[in-house]
Amino acid sequence: MVEFTVPEVDYTRYTNRQLAAVPLAVLAVALLVIGGWYVATGSPVDPGVDFTGGTELRIATDAPQDEVRAAFDTNPESIRAVAADGTYVVTFQSGSATTTELEQQAEAAGFEIRSVDAVSASFGSDTQLLALGGVLVAFAGMSILVFAMFRTFVPSIAVVISAFSDIVIPVALMNILGIELSLGTVAALLMLIGYSVDSDILLNNHILRRSGDFYESTYRAMQTGVTMTLTSIAAMIVMTITATLFGIQLLAAIGTVLVFGLTADLMNTYMLNVTLLRWYKFEGVAR
């Protein structure tokens, strides 16, 4: 078995401001992207069919996308080609046409209908409120649990800020890359809360509750935490590529968001969280 070794970082070469500057700058840019998106569209991230309602047809045809688009009386919101099986996923907004009409138009054009998924606008709106409410409740519950565990402000807020950044950065990248908010991406955001808290609590426990020098404890935590996170990133990359090739949009969306979030977690845990803990250990406690 090949043992993965994390290179030891010499944190003494960097000041707290230098270490915190990068993750805080990335977080600020992400918040600006989300804020700008909200001003421009009225939503911090584009909701998908799961939340807005609509119809999604999966059809098999050799025709180019222009012919697929022209086959329908209603202009599709999006047409996505699935290279693995030669199909197209055609999405229509809610209220643009009935599912029966769309099926009839596809059959009249000679397309083979593989599957049909339809969500009503009212059901999608209710689902959106429930899903986003679940994220907020999960984040609030995590924050309360962390404060109950450490009972000290700085170590606790370090975990909460890192988890917040781990969610905000992927959401901003979703806007930039055109990934819509769906049940899959909401599930990925919920998973990121767990991943983030796991690595941050591991770091806090090693530094605050175990014997040894601050930097020695940090390195021990990194050996486990970085290995765990990099393994998860590698698995998510493989899943994303495979799901994209086979047109499994749900898994592809989950994998993409998790890759972004886990990468952000490495930065936030071992730069921002370490900075706050170092300040707390060497300056905050002394005061």
Tab-separated table of C-alpha atoms in Angstrom:
chain	number	residue	atom	x	y	z
A	1	MET	CA	0.000	0.000	0.000
A	2	VAL	CA	1.319	3.458	-0.920
A	3	GLU	CA	1.159	5.890	2.007
A	4	PHE	CA	0.213	9.460	1.157
A	5	THR	CA	2.417	12.038	2.900
A	6	VAL	CA	1.338	15.655	3.271
A	7	PRO	CA	4.241	18.115	2.881
A	8	GLU	CA	4.871	20.023	6.111
A	9	VAL	CA	4.034	23.711	5.684
A	10	ASP	CA	6.252	26.245	7.444
A	11	TYR	CA	3.545	28.525	8.825
A	12	THR	CA	6.128	30.619	10.667
A	13	ARG	CA	7.121	32.198	7.338
A	14	TYR	CA	3.747	33.902	7.044
A	15	THR	CA	1.970	36.430	9.201
A	16	ASN	CA	-1.663	36.038	10.175
A	17	ARG	CA	-2.643	38.769	7.734
A	18	GLN	CA	-0.839	37.052	4.871
A	19	LEU	CA	-2.511	33.712	5.567
A	20	ALA	CA	-5.994	35.155	6.009
A	21	ALA	CA	-5.797	37.530	3.030
A	22	VAL	CA	-6.290	34.894	0.315
A	23	PRO	CA	-9.360	33.049	1.699
A	24	LEU	CA	-10.998	36.329	2.770
A	25	ALA	CA	-10.379	37.869	-0.656
A	26	VAL	CA	-11.863	34.815	-2.402
A	27	LEU	CA	-14.880	34.946	-0.066
A	28	ALA	CA	-15.362	38.660	-0.783
A	29	VAL	CA	-15.265	38.064	-4.545
A	30	ALA	CA	-17.754	35.195	-4.214
A	31	LEU	CA	-20.146	37.404	-2.229
A	32	LEU	CA	-19.835	40.140	-4.869
A	33	VAL	CA	-20.675	37.638	-7.621
A	34	ILE	CA	-23.718	36.370	-5.736
A	35	GLY	CA	-24.818	39.910	-4.867
A	36	GLY	CA	-24.404	41.069	-8.458
A	37	TRP	CA	-26.342	38.047	-9.691
A	38	TYR	CA	-29.163	38.831	-7.271
A	39	VAL	CA	-29.347	42.450	-8.444
A	40	ALA	CA	-29.360	41.392	-12.109
A	41	THR	CA	-31.751	38.437	-11.923
A	42	GLY	CA	-33.609	38.721	-8.632
A	43	SER	CA	-32.123	35.442	-7.393
A	44	PRO	CA	-28.671	34.701	-5.895
A	45	VAL	CA	-28.389	31.662	-8.187
A	46	ASP	CA	-30.431	30.512	-11.181
A	47	PRO	CA	-33.046	27.948	-10.077
A	48	GLY	CA	-33.489	24.846	-12.227
A	49	VAL	CA	-36.606	23.019	-13.358
A	50	ASP	CA	-36.893	21.344	-9.938
A	51	PHE	CA	-37.707	24.738	-8.427
A	52	THR	CA	-39.212	26.817	-11.245
A	53	GLY	CA	-41.324	24.056	-12.774
A	54	GLY	CA	-41.164	22.883	-16.359
A	55	THR	CA	-40.795	19.855	-18.607
A	56	GLU	CA	-37.668	17.946	-19.529
A	57	LEU	CA	-37.677	15.593	-22.536
A	58	ARG	CA	-34.927	13.127	-23.277
A	59	ILE	CA	-35.011	12.231	-26.965
A	60	ALA	CA	-32.892	10.078	-29.266
A	61	THR	CA	-32.127	11.457	-32.732
A	62	ASP	CA	-29.277	11.984	-35.164
A	63	ALA	CA	-30.520	15.484	-36.014
A	64	PRO	CA	-28.408	18.521	-35.081
A	65	GLN	CA	-29.489	20.840	-32.267
A	66	ASP	CA	-30.929	23.440	-34.679
A	67	GLU	CA	-33.351	20.850	-36.086
A	68	VAL	CA	-34.295	19.705	-32.599
A	69	ARG	CA	-35.072	23.277	-31.601
A	70	ALA	CA	-37.093	23.901	-34.762
A	71	ALA	CA	-39.215	20.784	-34.197
A	72	PHE	CA	-41.057	22.405	-31.278
A	73	ASP	CA	-43.558	25.234	-31.481
A	74	THR	CA	-42.265	26.552	-28.140
A	75	ASN	CA	-38.629	27.603	-27.982
A	76	PRO	CA	-36.763	25.287	-25.542
A	77	GLU	CA	-35.037	26.889	-22.593
A	78	SER	CA	-32.023	24.643	-23.142
A	79	ILE	CA	-30.862	21.687	-25.249
A	80	ARG	CA	-28.063	19.528	-23.894
A	81	ALA	CA	-26.400	16.773	-25.905
A	82	VAL	CA	-25.465	13.499	-24.164
A	83	ALA	CA	-22.540	12.084	-26.103
A	84	ALA	CA	-22.578	8.664	-24.435
A	85	ASP	CA	-25.883	7.508	-25.954
A	86	GLY	CA	-26.612	10.040	-28.698
A	87	THR	CA	-29.564	11.673	-26.971
A	88	TYR	CA	-30.624	15.231	-26.217
A	89	VAL	CA	-32.126	16.581	-22.999
A	90	VAL	CA	-34.569	19.336	-23.989
A	91	THR	CA	-35.915	21.604	-21.240
A	92	PHE	CA	-38.996	23.839	-21.424
A	93	GLN	CA	-40.170	26.449	-18.936
A	94	SER	CA	-43.334	25.883	-16.955
A	95	GLY	CA	-46.465	27.082	-18.776
A	96	SER	CA	-44.849	27.249	-22.199
A	97	ALA	CA	-46.664	24.107	-23.432
A	98	THR	CA	-48.298	21.018	-21.989
A	99	THR	CA	-46.372	17.776	-21.678
A	100	THR	CA	-48.749	16.087	-24.117
A	101	GLU	CA	-48.190	18.792	-26.755
A	102	LEU	CA	-44.426	18.527	-26.435
A	103	GLU	CA	-44.522	14.741	-26.754
A	104	GLN	CA	-46.717	14.979	-29.840
A	105	GLN	CA	-44.377	17.489	-31.475
A	106	ALA	CA	-41.350	15.309	-30.717
A	107	GLU	CA	-43.025	12.218	-32.172
A	108	ALA	CA	-44.172	14.161	-35.255
A	109	ALA	CA	-40.538	15.142	-35.890
A	110	GLY	CA	-39.495	11.485	-35.725
A	111	PHE	CA	-37.704	11.699	-32.384
A	112	GLU	CA	-37.652	8.723	-30.022
A	113	ILE	CA	-38.760	9.820	-26.554
A	114	ARG	CA	-36.663	8.111	-23.887
A	115	SER	CA	-38.101	9.849	-20.823
A	116	VAL	CA	-40.312	12.745	-19.741
A	117	ASP	CA	-40.043	14.648	-16.452
A	118	ALA	CA	-42.503	17.400	-15.564
A	119	VAL	CA	-42.721	19.628	-12.475
A	120	SER	CA	-45.537	22.115	-11.855
A	121	ALA	CA	-44.642	25.700	-10.963
A	122	SER	CA	-46.416	25.587	-7.601
A	123	PHE	CA	-44.794	22.294	-6.603
A	124	GLY	CA	-41.395	23.625	-7.669
A	125	SER	CA	-41.846	26.761	-5.562
A	126	ASP	CA	-42.779	24.715	-2.503
A	127	THR	CA	-39.823	22.413	-3.085
A	128	GLN	CA	-37.460	25.383	-3.330
A	129	LEU	CA	-38.617	26.814	-0.004
A	130	LEU	CA	-38.298	23.408	1.657
A	131	ALA	CA	-34.826	22.719	0.222
A	132	LEU	CA	-33.334	26.126	1.024
A	133	GLY	CA	-34.964	26.035	4.449
A	134	GLY	CA	-33.257	22.705	5.012
A	135	VAL	CA	-29.861	24.230	4.195
A	136	LEU	CA	-30.443	27.117	6.618
A	137	VAL	CA	-31.610	24.796	9.403
A	138	ALA	CA	-28.638	22.477	8.842
A	139	PHE	CA	-26.190	25.404	8.948
A	140	ALA	CA	-27.806	26.842	12.088
A	141	GLY	CA	-27.789	23.443	13.778
A	142	MET	CA	-24.137	22.949	12.879
A	143	SER	CA	-23.244	26.364	14.321
A	144	ILE	CA	-25.031	25.655	17.605
A	145	LEU	CA	-23.334	22.246	17.885
A	146	VAL	CA	-19.879	23.728	17.250
A	147	PHE	CA	-20.341	26.443	19.907
A	148	ALA	CA	-21.589	23.792	22.340
A	149	MET	CA	-18.501	21.652	21.669
A	150	PHE	CA	-15.790	24.297	22.051
A	151	ARG	CA	-17.578	26.903	24.226
A	152	THR	CA	-15.073	29.507	23.114
A	153	PHE	CA	-15.832	32.195	20.570
A	154	VAL	CA	-12.757	32.272	18.317
A	155	PRO	CA	-12.329	28.507	17.684
A	156	SER	CA	-16.090	28.161	17.191
A	157	ILE	CA	-16.478	31.115	14.828
A	158	ALA	CA	-13.473	29.839	12.844
A	159	VAL	CA	-15.394	26.640	12.040
A	160	VAL	CA	-18.583	28.565	11.189
A	161	ILE	CA	-16.810	31.059	8.895
A	162	SER	CA	-14.994	28.252	7.073
A	163	ALA	CA	-18.246	26.339	6.541
A	164	PHE	CA	-19.979	29.510	5.328
A	165	SER	CA	-17.187	30.183	2.832
A	166	ASP	CA	-17.237	26.548	1.673
A	167	ILE	CA	-20.881	27.057	0.651
A	168	VAL	CA	-20.649	30.587	-0.761
A	169	ILE	CA	-17.694	29.935	-3.090
A	170	PRO	CA	-19.343	26.988	-4.948
A	171	VAL	CA	-22.589	28.975	-5.283
A	172	ALA	CA	-20.679	31.844	-6.914
A	173	LEU	CA	-18.922	29.422	-9.270
A	174	MET	CA	-22.305	27.888	-10.154
A	175	ASN	CA	-23.383	31.321	-11.418
A	176	ILE	CA	-20.193	31.798	-13.421
A	177	LEU	CA	-20.329	28.329	-15.000
A	178	GLY	CA	-24.085	28.301	-15.601
A	179	ILE	CA	-24.931	25.499	-13.160
A	180	GLU	CA	-28.523	25.818	-11.957
A	181	LEU	CA	-29.740	25.305	-8.422
A	182	SER	CA	-31.510	21.962	-8.255
A	183	LEU	CA	-32.273	19.256	-5.723
A	184	GLY	CA	-28.903	17.750	-6.619
A	185	THR	CA	-26.892	20.907	-5.968
A	186	VAL	CA	-28.801	21.577	-2.733
A	187	ALA	CA	-27.853	18.055	-1.609
A	188	ALA	CA	-24.231	18.849	-2.477
A	189	LEU	CA	-24.347	22.043	-0.373
A	190	LEU	CA	-25.709	20.049	2.560
A	191	MET	CA	-22.890	17.535	2.136
A	192	LEU	CA	-20.359	20.377	2.116
A	193	ILE	CA	-21.511	21.476	5.565
A	194	GLY	CA	-20.631	18.018	6.843
A	195	TYR	CA	-17.292	17.852	5.005
A	196	SER	CA	-16.297	21.316	6.223
A	197	VAL	CA	-17.183	20.736	9.852
A	198	ASP	CA	-15.395	17.397	9.806
A	199	SER	CA	-12.033	18.840	8.723
A	200	ASP	CA	-12.334	21.970	10.874
A	201	ILE	CA	-13.259	20.098	14.056
A	202	LEU	CA	-10.384	17.696	13.407
A	203	LEU	CA	-7.991	20.668	13.241
A	204	ASN	CA	-9.457	22.373	16.317
A	205	ASN	CA	-9.304	19.188	18.383
A	206	HIS	CA	-5.657	18.568	17.537
A	207	ILE	CA	-4.637	22.118	18.403
A	208	LEU	CA	-6.844	22.809	21.421
A	209	ARG	CA	-7.281	19.439	23.105
A	210	ARG	CA	-4.132	17.446	22.379
A	211	SER	CA	-0.643	17.905	23.714
A	212	GLY	CA	2.172	19.180	21.567
A	213	ASP	CA	3.434	22.299	19.863
A	214	PHE	CA	0.926	24.348	17.823
A	215	TYR	CA	2.631	23.645	14.499
A	216	GLU	CA	3.188	19.979	15.322
A	217	SER	CA	-0.515	19.609	16.143
A	218	THR	CA	-1.456	21.420	12.932
A	219	TYR	CA	0.686	19.080	10.867
A	220	ARG	CA	-0.816	15.987	12.527
A	221	ALA	CA	-4.297	17.251	11.714
A	222	MET	CA	-3.258	17.990	8.121
A	223	GLN	CA	-1.960	14.462	7.637
A	224	THR	CA	-5.454	13.112	8.202
A	225	GLY	CA	-7.560	16.025	6.973
A	226	VAL	CA	-5.786	16.743	3.683
A	227	THR	CA	-5.608	13.054	2.807
A	228	MET	CA	-9.326	12.691	3.492
A	229	THR	CA	-10.263	15.767	1.442
A	230	LEU	CA	-8.016	14.975	-1.535
A	231	THR	CA	-9.406	11.441	-1.652
A	232	SER	CA	-12.942	12.846	-1.727
A	233	ILE	CA	-12.015	15.337	-4.463
A	234	ALA	CA	-10.530	12.576	-6.607
A	235	ALA	CA	-13.665	10.448	-6.168
A	236	MET	CA	-15.928	13.389	-7.046
A	237	ILE	CA	-13.899	14.192	-10.179
A	238	VAL	CA	-14.253	10.617	-11.404
A	239	MET	CA	-17.992	10.647	-10.641
A	240	THR	CA	-18.481	13.978	-12.427
A	241	ILE	CA	-16.673	12.861	-15.579
A	242	THR	CA	-18.522	9.537	-15.696
A	243	ALA	CA	-21.919	11.125	-15.032
A	244	THR	CA	-21.313	13.773	-17.710
A	245	LEU	CA	-20.407	11.155	-20.311
A	246	PHE	CA	-23.558	9.153	-19.578
A	247	GLY	CA	-25.810	12.188	-19.273
A	248	ILE	CA	-26.661	11.723	-15.591
A	249	GLN	CA	-27.129	15.406	-14.887
A	250	LEU	CA	-27.993	15.029	-11.204
A	251	LEU	CA	-24.753	13.238	-10.306
A	252	ALA	CA	-22.695	15.539	-12.532
A	253	ALA	CA	-24.079	18.605	-10.749
A	254	ILE	CA	-23.474	17.099	-7.314
A	255	GLY	CA	-19.910	16.117	-8.205
A	256	THR	CA	-19.038	19.519	-9.681
A	257	VAL	CA	-20.291	21.469	-6.674
A	258	LEU	CA	-18.505	19.103	-4.278
A	259	VAL	CA	-15.207	19.481	-6.132
A	260	PHE	CA	-15.480	23.272	-5.861
A	261	GLY	CA	-16.509	23.135	-2.216
A	262	LEU	CA	-13.885	20.619	-1.112
A	263	THR	CA	-11.148	22.603	-2.841
A	264	ALA	CA	-12.353	25.729	-1.048
A	265	ASP	CA	-12.373	23.746	2.198
A	266	LEU	CA	-8.649	23.007	1.885
A	267	MET	CA	-7.963	26.725	1.561
A	268	ASN	CA	-10.309	27.811	4.340
A	269	THR	CA	-9.299	25.129	6.843
A	270	TYR	CA	-5.528	25.328	6.488
A	271	MET	CA	-5.214	29.059	5.882
A	272	LEU	CA	-8.158	30.906	7.456
A	273	ASN	CA	-8.926	28.516	10.319
A	274	VAL	CA	-5.251	28.018	11.154
A	275	THR	CA	-4.793	31.801	11.224
A	276	LEU	CA	-7.667	32.336	13.661
A	277	LEU	CA	-6.483	29.499	15.906
A	278	ARG	CA	-2.893	30.791	15.894
A	279	TRP	CA	-4.085	34.277	16.826
A	280	TYR	CA	-6.231	32.767	19.580
A	281	LYS	CA	-3.420	30.610	20.983
A	282	PHE	CA	-0.618	33.184	20.898
A	283	GLU	CA	-2.387	36.534	21.151
A	284	GLY	CA	-6.070	36.119	21.982
A	285	VAL	CA	-5.561	33.945	25.083
A	286	ALA	CA	-2.731	36.162	26.320
A	287	ARG	CA	-5.074	39.144	26.382
